[in-house]
CSV table of C-alpha atoms in Angstrom, one decimal:
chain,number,residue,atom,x,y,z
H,1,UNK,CA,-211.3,-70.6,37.4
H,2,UNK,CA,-209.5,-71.1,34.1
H,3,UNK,CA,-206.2,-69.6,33.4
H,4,UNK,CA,-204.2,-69.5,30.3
H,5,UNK,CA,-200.9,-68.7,30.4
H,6,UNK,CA,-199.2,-67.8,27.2
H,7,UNK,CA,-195.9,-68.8,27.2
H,8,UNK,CA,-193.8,-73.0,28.4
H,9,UNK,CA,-191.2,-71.7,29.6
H,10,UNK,CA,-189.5,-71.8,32.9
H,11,UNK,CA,-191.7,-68.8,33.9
H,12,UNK,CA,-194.5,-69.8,32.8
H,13,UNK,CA,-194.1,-74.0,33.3
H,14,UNK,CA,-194.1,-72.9,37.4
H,15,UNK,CA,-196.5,-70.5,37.2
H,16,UNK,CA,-199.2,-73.3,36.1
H,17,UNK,CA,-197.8,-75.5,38.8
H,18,UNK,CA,-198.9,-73.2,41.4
H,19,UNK,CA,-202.4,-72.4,40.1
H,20,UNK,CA,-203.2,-76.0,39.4
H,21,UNK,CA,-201.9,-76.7,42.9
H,22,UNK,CA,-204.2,-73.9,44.2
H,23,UNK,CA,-207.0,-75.3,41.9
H,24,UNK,CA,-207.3,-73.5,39.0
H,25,UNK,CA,-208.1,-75.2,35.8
H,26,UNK,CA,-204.5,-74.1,33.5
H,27,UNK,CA,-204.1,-74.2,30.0
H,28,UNK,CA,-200.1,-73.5,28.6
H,29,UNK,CA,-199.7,-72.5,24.8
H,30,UNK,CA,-196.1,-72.6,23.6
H,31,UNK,CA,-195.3,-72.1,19.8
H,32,UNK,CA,-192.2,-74.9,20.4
H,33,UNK,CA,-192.3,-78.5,20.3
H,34,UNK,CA,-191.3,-79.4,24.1
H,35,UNK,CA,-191.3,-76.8,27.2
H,36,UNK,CA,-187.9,-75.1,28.0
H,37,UNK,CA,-186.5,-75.0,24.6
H,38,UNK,CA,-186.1,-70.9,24.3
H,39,UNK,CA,-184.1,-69.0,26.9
H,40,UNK,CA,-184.4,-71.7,29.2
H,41,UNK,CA,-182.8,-74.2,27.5
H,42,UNK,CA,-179.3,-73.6,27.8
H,43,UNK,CA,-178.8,-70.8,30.5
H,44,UNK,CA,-175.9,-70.9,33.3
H,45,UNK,CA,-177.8,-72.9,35.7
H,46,UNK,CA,-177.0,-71.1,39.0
H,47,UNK,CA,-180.0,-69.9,41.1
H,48,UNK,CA,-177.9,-67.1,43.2
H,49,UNK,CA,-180.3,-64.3,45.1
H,50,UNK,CA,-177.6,-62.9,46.6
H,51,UNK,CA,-175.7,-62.3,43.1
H,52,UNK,CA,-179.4,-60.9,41.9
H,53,UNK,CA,-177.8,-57.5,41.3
H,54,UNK,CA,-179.0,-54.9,38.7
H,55,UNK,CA,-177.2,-54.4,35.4
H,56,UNK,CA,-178.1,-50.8,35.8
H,57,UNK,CA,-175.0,-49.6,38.7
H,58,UNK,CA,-173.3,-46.9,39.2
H,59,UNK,CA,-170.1,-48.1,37.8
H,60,UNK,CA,-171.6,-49.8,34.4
H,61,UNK,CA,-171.5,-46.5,32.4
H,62,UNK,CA,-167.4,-46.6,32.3
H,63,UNK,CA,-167.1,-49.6,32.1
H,64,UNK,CA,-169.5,-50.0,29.1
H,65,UNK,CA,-167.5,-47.4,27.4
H,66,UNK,CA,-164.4,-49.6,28.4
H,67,UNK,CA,-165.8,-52.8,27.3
H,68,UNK,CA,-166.1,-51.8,23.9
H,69,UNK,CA,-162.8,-51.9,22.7
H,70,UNK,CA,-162.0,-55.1,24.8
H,71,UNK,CA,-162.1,-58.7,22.7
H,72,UNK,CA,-163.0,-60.7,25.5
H,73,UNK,CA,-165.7,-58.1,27.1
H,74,UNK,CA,-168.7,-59.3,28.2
H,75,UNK,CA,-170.8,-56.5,26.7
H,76,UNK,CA,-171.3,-55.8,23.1
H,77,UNK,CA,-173.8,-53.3,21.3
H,78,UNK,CA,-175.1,-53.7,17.4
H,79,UNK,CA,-177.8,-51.0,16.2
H,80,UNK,CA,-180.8,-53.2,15.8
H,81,UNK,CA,-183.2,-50.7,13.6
H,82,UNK,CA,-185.5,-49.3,16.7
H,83,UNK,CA,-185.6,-46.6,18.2
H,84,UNK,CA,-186.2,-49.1,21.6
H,85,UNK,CA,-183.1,-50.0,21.7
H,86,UNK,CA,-182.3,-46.6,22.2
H,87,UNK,CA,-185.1,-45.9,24.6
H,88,UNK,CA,-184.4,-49.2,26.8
H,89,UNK,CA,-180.4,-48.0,27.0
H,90,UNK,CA,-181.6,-44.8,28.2
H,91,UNK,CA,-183.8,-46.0,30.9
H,92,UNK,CA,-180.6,-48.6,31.6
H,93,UNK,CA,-178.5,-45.3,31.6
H,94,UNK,CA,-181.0,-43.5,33.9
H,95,UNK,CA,-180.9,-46.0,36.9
H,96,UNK,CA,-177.3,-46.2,37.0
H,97,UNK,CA,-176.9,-44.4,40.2
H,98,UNK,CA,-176.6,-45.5,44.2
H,99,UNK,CA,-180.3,-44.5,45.1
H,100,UNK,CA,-181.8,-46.6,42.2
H,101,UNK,CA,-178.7,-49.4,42.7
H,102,UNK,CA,-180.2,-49.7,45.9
H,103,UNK,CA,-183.8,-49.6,45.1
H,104,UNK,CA,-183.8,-52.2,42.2
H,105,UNK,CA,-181.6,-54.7,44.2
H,106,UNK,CA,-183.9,-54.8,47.3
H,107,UNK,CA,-186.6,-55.9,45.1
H,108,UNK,CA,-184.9,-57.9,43.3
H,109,UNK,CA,-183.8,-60.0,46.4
H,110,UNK,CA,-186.3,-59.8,47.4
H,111,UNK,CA,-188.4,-61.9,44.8
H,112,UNK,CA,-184.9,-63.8,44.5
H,113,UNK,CA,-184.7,-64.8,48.3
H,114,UNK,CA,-188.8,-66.1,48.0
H,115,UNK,CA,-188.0,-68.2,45.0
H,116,UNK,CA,-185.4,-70.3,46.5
H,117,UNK,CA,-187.0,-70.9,49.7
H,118,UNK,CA,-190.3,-71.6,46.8
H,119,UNK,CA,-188.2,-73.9,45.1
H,120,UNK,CA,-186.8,-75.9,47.9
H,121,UNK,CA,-190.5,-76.6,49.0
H,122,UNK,CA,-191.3,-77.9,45.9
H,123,UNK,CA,-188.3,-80.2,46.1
H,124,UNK,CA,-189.3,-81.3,49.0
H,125,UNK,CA,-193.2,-81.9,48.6
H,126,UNK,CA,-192.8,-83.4,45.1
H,127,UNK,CA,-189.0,-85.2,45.0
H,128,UNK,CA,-188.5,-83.3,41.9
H,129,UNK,CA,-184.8,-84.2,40.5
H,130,UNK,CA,-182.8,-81.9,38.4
H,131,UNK,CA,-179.0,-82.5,38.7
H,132,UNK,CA,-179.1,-79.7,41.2
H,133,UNK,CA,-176.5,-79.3,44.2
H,134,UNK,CA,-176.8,-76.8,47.2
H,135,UNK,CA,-173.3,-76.0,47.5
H,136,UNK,CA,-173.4,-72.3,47.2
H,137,UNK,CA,-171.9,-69.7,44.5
H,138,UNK,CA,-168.5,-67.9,44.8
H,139,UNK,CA,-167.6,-64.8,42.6
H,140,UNK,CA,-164.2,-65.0,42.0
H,141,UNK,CA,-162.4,-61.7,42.1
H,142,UNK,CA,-158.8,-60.7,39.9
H,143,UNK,CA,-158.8,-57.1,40.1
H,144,UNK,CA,-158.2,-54.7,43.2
H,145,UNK,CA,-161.0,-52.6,42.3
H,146,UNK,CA,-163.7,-55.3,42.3
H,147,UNK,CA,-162.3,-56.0,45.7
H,148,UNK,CA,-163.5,-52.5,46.6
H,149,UNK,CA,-166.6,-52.3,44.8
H,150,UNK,CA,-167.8,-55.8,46.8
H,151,UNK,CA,-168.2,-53.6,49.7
H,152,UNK,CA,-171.3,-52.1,47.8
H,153,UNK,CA,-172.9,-55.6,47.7
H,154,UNK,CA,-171.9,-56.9,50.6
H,155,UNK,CA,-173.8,-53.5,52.8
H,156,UNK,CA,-176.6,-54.6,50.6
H,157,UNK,CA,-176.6,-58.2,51.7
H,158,UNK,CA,-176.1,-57.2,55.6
H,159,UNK,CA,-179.6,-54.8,55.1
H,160,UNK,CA,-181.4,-57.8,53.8
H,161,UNK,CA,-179.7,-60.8,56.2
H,162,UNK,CA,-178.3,-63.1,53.6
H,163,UNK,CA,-174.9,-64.5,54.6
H,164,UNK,CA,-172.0,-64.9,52.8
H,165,UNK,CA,-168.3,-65.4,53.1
H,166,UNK,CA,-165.4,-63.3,52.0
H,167,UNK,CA,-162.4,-65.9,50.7
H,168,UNK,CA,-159.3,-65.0,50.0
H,169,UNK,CA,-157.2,-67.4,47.7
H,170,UNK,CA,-156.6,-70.2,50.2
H,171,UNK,CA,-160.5,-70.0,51.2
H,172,UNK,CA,-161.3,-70.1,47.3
H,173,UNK,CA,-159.3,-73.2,47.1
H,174,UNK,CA,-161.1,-74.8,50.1
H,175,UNK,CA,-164.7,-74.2,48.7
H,176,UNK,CA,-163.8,-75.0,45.3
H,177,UNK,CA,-160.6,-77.4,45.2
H,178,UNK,CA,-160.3,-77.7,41.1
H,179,UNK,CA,-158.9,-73.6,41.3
H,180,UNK,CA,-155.8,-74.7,42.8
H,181,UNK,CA,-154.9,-76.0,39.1
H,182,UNK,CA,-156.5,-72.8,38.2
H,183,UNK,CA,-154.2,-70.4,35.5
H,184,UNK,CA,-155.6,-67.0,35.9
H,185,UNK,CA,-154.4,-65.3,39.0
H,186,UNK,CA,-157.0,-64.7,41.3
H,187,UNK,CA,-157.4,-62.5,44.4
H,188,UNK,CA,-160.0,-63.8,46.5
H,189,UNK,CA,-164.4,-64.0,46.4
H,190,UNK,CA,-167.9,-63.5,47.7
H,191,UNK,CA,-169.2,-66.9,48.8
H,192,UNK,CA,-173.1,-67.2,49.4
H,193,UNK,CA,-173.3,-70.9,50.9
H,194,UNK,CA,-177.1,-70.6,50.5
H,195,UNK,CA,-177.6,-70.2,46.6
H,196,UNK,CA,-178.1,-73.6,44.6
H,197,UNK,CA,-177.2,-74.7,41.0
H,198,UNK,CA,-179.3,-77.4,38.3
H,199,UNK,CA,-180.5,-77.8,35.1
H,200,UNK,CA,-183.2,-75.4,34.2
H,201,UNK,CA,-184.5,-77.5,31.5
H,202,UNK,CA,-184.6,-80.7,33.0
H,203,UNK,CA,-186.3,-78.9,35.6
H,204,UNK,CA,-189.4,-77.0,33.5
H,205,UNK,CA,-189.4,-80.6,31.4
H,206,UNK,CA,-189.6,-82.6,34.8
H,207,UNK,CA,-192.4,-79.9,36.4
H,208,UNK,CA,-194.6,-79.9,32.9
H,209,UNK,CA,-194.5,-83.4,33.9
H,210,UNK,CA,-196.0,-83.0,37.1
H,211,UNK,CA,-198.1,-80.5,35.8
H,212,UNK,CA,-200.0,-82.5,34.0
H,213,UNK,CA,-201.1,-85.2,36.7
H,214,UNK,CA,-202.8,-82.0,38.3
H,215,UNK,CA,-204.7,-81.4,34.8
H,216,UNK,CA,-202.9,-78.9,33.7
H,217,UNK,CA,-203.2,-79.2,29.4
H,218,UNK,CA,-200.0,-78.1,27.1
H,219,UNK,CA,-200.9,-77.0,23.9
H,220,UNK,CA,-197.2,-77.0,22.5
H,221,UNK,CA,-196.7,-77.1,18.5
H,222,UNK,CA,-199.2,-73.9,18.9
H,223,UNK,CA,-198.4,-70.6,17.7
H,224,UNK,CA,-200.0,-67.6,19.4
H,225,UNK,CA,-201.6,-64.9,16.6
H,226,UNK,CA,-203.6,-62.5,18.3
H,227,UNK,CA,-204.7,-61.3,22.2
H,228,UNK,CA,-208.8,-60.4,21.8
H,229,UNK,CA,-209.9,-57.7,23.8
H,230,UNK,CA,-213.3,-56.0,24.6
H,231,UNK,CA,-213.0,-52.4,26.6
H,232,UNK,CA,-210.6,-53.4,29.7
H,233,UNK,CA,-211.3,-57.4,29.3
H,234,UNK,CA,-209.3,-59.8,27.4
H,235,UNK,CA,-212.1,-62.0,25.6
H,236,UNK,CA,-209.7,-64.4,24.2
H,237,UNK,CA,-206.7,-65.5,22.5
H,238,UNK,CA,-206.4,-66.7,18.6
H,239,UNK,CA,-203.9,-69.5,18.2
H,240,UNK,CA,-203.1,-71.6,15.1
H,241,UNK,CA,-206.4,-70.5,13.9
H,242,UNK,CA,-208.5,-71.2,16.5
H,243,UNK,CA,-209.8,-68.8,19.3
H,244,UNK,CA,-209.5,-70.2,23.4
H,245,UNK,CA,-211.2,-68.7,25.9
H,246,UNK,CA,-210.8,-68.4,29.5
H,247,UNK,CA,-211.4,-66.0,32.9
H,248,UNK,CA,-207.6,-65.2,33.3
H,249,UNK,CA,-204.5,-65.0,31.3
H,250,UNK,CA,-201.0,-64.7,31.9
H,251,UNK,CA,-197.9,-63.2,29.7
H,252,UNK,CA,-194.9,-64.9,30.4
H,253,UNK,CA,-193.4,-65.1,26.8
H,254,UNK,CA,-190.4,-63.8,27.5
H,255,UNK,CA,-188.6,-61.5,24.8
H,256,UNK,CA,-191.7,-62.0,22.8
H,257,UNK,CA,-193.9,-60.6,25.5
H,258,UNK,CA,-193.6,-57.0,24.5
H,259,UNK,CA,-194.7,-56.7,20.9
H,260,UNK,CA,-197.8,-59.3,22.1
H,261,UNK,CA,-198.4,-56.2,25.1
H,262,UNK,CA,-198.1,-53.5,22.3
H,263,UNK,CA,-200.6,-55.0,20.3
H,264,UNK,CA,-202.8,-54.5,23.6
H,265,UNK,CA,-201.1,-50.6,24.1
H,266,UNK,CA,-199.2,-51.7,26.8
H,267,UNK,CA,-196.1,-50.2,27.3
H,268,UNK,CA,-193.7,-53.0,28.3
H,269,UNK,CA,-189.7,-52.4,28.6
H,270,UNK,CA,-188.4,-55.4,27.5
H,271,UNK,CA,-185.0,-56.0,25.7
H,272,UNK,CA,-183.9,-59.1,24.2
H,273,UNK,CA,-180.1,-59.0,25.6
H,274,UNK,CA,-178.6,-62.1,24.0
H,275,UNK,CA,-176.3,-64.5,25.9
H,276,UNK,CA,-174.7,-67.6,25.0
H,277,UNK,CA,-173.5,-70.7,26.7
H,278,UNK,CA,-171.2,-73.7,26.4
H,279,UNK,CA,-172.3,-77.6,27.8
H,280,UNK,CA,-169.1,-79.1,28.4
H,281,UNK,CA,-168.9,-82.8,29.0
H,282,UNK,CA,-166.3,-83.2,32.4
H,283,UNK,CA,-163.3,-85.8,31.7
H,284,UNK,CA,-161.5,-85.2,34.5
H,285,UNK,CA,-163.3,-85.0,37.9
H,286,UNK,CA,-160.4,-82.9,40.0
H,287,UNK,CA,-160.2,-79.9,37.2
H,288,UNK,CA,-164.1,-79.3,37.4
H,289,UNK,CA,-166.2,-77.4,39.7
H,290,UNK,CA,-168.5,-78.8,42.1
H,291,UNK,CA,-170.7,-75.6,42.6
H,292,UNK,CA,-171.4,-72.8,40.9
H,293,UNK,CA,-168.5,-69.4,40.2
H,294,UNK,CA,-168.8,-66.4,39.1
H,295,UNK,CA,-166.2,-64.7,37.2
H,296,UNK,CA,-166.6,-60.6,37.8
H,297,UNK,CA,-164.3,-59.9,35.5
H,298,UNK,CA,-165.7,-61.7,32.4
H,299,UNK,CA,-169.4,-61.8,34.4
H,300,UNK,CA,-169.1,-65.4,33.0
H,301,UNK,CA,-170.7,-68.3,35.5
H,302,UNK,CA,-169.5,-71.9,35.4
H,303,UNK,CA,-172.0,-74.4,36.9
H,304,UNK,CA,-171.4,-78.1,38.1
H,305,UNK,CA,-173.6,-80.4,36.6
H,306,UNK,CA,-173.6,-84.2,37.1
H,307,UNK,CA,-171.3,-84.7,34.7
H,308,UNK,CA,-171.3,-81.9,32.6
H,309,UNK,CA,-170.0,-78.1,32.8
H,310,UNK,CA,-172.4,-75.4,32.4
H,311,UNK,CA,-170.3,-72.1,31.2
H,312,UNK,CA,-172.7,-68.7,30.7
H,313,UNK,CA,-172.3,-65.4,30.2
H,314,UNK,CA,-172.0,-62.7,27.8
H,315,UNK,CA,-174.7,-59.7,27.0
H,316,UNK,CA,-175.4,-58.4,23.7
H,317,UNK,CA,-177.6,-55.6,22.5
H,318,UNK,CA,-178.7,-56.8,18.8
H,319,UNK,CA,-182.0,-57.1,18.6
H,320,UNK,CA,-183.5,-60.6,17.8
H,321,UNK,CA,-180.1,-61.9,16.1
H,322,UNK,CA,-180.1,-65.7,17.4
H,323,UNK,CA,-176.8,-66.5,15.4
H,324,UNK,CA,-173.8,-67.9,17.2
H,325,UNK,CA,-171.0,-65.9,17.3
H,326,UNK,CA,-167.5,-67.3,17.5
H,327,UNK,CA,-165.8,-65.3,19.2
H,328,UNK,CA,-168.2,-65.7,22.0
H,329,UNK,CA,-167.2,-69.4,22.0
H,330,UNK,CA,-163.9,-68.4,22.1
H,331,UNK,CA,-164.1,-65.8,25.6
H,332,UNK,CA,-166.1,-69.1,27.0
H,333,UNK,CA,-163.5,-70.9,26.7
H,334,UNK,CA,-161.0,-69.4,27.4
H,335,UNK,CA,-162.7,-68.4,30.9
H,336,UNK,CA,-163.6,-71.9,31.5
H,337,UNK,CA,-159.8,-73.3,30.4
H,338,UNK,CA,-158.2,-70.5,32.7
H,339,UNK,CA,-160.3,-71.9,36.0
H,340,UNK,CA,-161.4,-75.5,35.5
H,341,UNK,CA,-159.7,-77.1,32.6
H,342,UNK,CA,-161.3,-80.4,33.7
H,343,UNK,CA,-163.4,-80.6,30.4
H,344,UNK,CA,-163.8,-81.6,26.6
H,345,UNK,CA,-164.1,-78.3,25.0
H,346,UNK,CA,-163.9,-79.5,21.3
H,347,UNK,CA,-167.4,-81.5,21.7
H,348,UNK,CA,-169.3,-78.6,24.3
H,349,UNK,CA,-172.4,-77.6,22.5
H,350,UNK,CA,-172.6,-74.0,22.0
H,351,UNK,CA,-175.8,-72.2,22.6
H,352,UNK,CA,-177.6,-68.9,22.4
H,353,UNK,CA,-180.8,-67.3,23.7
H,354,UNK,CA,-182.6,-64.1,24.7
H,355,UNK,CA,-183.1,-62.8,28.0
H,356,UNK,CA,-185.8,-60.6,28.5
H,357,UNK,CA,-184.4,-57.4,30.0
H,358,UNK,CA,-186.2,-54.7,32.0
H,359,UNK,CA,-183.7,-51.8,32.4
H,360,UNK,CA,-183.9,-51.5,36.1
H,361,UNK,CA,-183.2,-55.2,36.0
H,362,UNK,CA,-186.3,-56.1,38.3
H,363,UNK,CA,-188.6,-58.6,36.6
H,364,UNK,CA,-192.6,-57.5,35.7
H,365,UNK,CA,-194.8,-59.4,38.1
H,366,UNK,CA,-198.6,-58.6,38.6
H,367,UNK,CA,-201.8,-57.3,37.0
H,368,UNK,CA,-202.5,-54.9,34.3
H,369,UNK,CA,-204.9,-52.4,32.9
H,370,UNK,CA,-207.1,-55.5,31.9
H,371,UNK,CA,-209.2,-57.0,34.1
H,372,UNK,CA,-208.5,-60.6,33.3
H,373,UNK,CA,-204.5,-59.9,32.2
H,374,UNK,CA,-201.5,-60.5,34.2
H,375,UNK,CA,-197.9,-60.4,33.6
H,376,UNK,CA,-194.5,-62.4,34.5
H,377,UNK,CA,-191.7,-61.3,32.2
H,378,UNK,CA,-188.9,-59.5,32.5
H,379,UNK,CA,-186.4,-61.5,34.5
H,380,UNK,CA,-183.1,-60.5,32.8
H,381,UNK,CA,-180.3,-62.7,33.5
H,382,UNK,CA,-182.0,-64.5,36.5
H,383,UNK,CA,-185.1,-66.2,34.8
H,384,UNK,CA,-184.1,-69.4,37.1
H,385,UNK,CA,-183.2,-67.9,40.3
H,386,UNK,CA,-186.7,-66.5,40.2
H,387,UNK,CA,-188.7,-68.3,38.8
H,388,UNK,CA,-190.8,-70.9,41.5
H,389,UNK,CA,-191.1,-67.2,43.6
H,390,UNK,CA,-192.4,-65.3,40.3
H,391,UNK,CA,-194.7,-68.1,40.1
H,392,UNK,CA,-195.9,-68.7,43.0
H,393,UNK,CA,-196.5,-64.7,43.7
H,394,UNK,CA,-198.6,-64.2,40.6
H,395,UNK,CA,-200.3,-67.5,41.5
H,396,UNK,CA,-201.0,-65.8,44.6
H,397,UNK,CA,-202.3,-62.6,42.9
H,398,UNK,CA,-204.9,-64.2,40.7
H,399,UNK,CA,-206.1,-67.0,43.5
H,400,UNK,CA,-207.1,-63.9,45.5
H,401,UNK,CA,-204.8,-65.5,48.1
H,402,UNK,CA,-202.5,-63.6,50.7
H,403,UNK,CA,-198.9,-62.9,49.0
H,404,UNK,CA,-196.1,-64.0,51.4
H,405,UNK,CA,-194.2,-61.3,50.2
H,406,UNK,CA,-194.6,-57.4,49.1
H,407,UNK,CA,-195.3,-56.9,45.8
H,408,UNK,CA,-194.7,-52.8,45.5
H,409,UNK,CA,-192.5,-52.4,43.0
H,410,UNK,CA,-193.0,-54.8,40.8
H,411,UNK,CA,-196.0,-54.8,38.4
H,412,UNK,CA,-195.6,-52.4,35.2
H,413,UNK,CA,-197.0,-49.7,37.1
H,414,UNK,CA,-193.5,-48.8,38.3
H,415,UNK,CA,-192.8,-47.5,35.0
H,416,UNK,CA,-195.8,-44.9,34.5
């Protein structure tokens, strides 16, 4: 069988890992020069399934409204010219209750819990390196009320038996000793001692590596025109000019994915929501982190790297807008100075990219209308956490092979 999966990054570099492993024949097309150089080039680097928790709660309306006037907020809306937008915020608006809260998050644990477990076996079986630690994540806490609301996540974590920790401030210090220097008052956290951190880049460049030894072929420098169809069978796809054929074919492009599905009259909920993030070389080794934390307040992570500083965060509704934004720079670092000012902030590199969004936050996993078409898009914010399960399942799905997990829930189906 001979798959071609439309898309090099993260999602779509593990995907062909596990068909080729499964023996499929796997092409890749990628309109960049490398794998991993879109959205998973710079993200926060923290693979947390216990923090896999939909955008779309009860408590985001307020606090959206809130977040508007604030300078440091980690939301911001710009009118992009669609009417999507609109549409996407009201579906976001429309799942912001308990009963949906509670819905979305199971399945998103639930492909967030496989993928570690995925990705640990792949460490294992091929001695993959990718500066990545397995110290846990804490989410750091400086307001009463998100004391309170951690009771929400924490009944959710009990139903699906992941442990965790509650700190207060001396625990914080014990699991992370840099936040004694720490400036910002803090009243305690959510530790989840099973989640892991690394470089998603060096990752997807390191598996493409791997990859190949198993035959899979990367056609990178190679821009995707046009998805050929005939009845409920995709017949081929048009790239730089020239048409490539093949039984199956996957769409794991990301943003990009839905105007490609549109062209096919598939109705795919998507949003770009932009976030940025800072790479900040470490030059003092007791002010830096050695895991991953979370700040609620900010929803700004800051990930241990060998010697680097990984700072993420931010979401903003604008459309395709890829320009950096100052003042983002500026709410990155002042997060990162007010909780580990153990690095050289004048010479981080400052980054943006595009998530790709599904307003009920649960990624798109599974087959379509067409026969021969499958999809694995959609991951939001947690494109790394998920992505060796995303691949792996969909893997699974094509092979004809047994899925180690459920898999209601989760194809575009959900949304008819």
């Amino acid at each position: 069988m001979h798959i071609i999966i439309l898309g090099g990054g993260v999602i779509g570099t593990t995907t062909a890992y596990f068909l080729a492993k499964h023996g499929a024949k796997v092409t890749v097309i990628d309109r960049q020069a490398s794998v991993a150089e879109e959205t998973s080039f710079g993200n926060a680097g923290q693979i947390s399934p216990g923090y896999s928790t939909p955008w779309a709660a009860p408590s985001i309306p307020k606090k959206a409204v809130r977040w508007l006037f604030q300078k440091h907020a980690p939301l911001a809306i710009s009118p992009d010219g669609t009417l999507f937008q609109a549409v996407w915020m009201k579906q976001m608006l429309d799942n912001c209750n308990a009963k949906r809260y509670e819905i979305n998050k199971e399945r998103m644990m639930r492909v967030a819990e496989y993928s570690r477990d995925c990705i640990r076996a792949l460490r294992d079986e091929i001695g993959i390196n990718y500066e990545h630690r397995t110290g846990g994540t804490i989410q750091l806490f400086r307001k009463p009320a998100q004391l309170d609301a951690m009771r929400l996540d924490t009944k959710v974590l009990d139903e699906c038996g992941v442990p965790y920790e509650v700190l207060d401030k001396d625990g914080l210090v014990r699991a992370e000793p840099a936040l004694a220097y720490a400036s910002a008052e803090l009243l305690g956290g959510l530790r989840l001692p099973n989640d892991e951190t690394g470089d998603c880049n060096l990752f997807t460049k390191r598996l493409a590596e791997h990859c190949k030894t198993l035959g899979v072929d990367f056609k990178l420098n190679t821009a995707i025109d046009k998805i050929l169809t005939d009845n409920q069978k995709i017949t081929g796809v048009v790239a730089n000019h020239e048409t490539l054929t093949a039984d199956g074919y996957v769409l794991a492009l990301g943003s990009y994915s839905r105007q490609m599905a549109k062209d096919l009259g598939l109705d795919l909920p998507v949003y770009p929501v932009k976030g940025y993030s800072l790479t900040v070389p470490i030059v003092d080794e007791t002010k830096a982190p050695v895991s991953t934390v979370l700040d609620e307040t900010y929803k700004i992570a800051i990930t241990r790297f060998d010697s680097r500083i990984r700072v993420g965060g931010m979401a903003e509704l604008s459309g395709f807008d890829k320009s950096l934004n100052p003042a983002r720079r500026e709410t990155l670092e002042m997060v990162t100075k007010s909780l580990f000012d153990g690095g050289d902030l004048p010479n981080a590199k400052f980054w943006t990219g595009l998530r790709p969004m599904t307003p009920d936050g649960t990624p798109i996993i599974g087959a379509t209308k067409f026969d021969n078409l499958f999809i694995n898009t959609g991951h939001g914010t947690l494109g790394w956490t998920m992505a060796c399960g995303s691949g792996k399942l969909l893997s699974d799905i094509i092979m004809g092979r047994p899925t180690e997990i459920g898999i209601d829930g989760l194809d575009l189906g959900r949304y008819r």
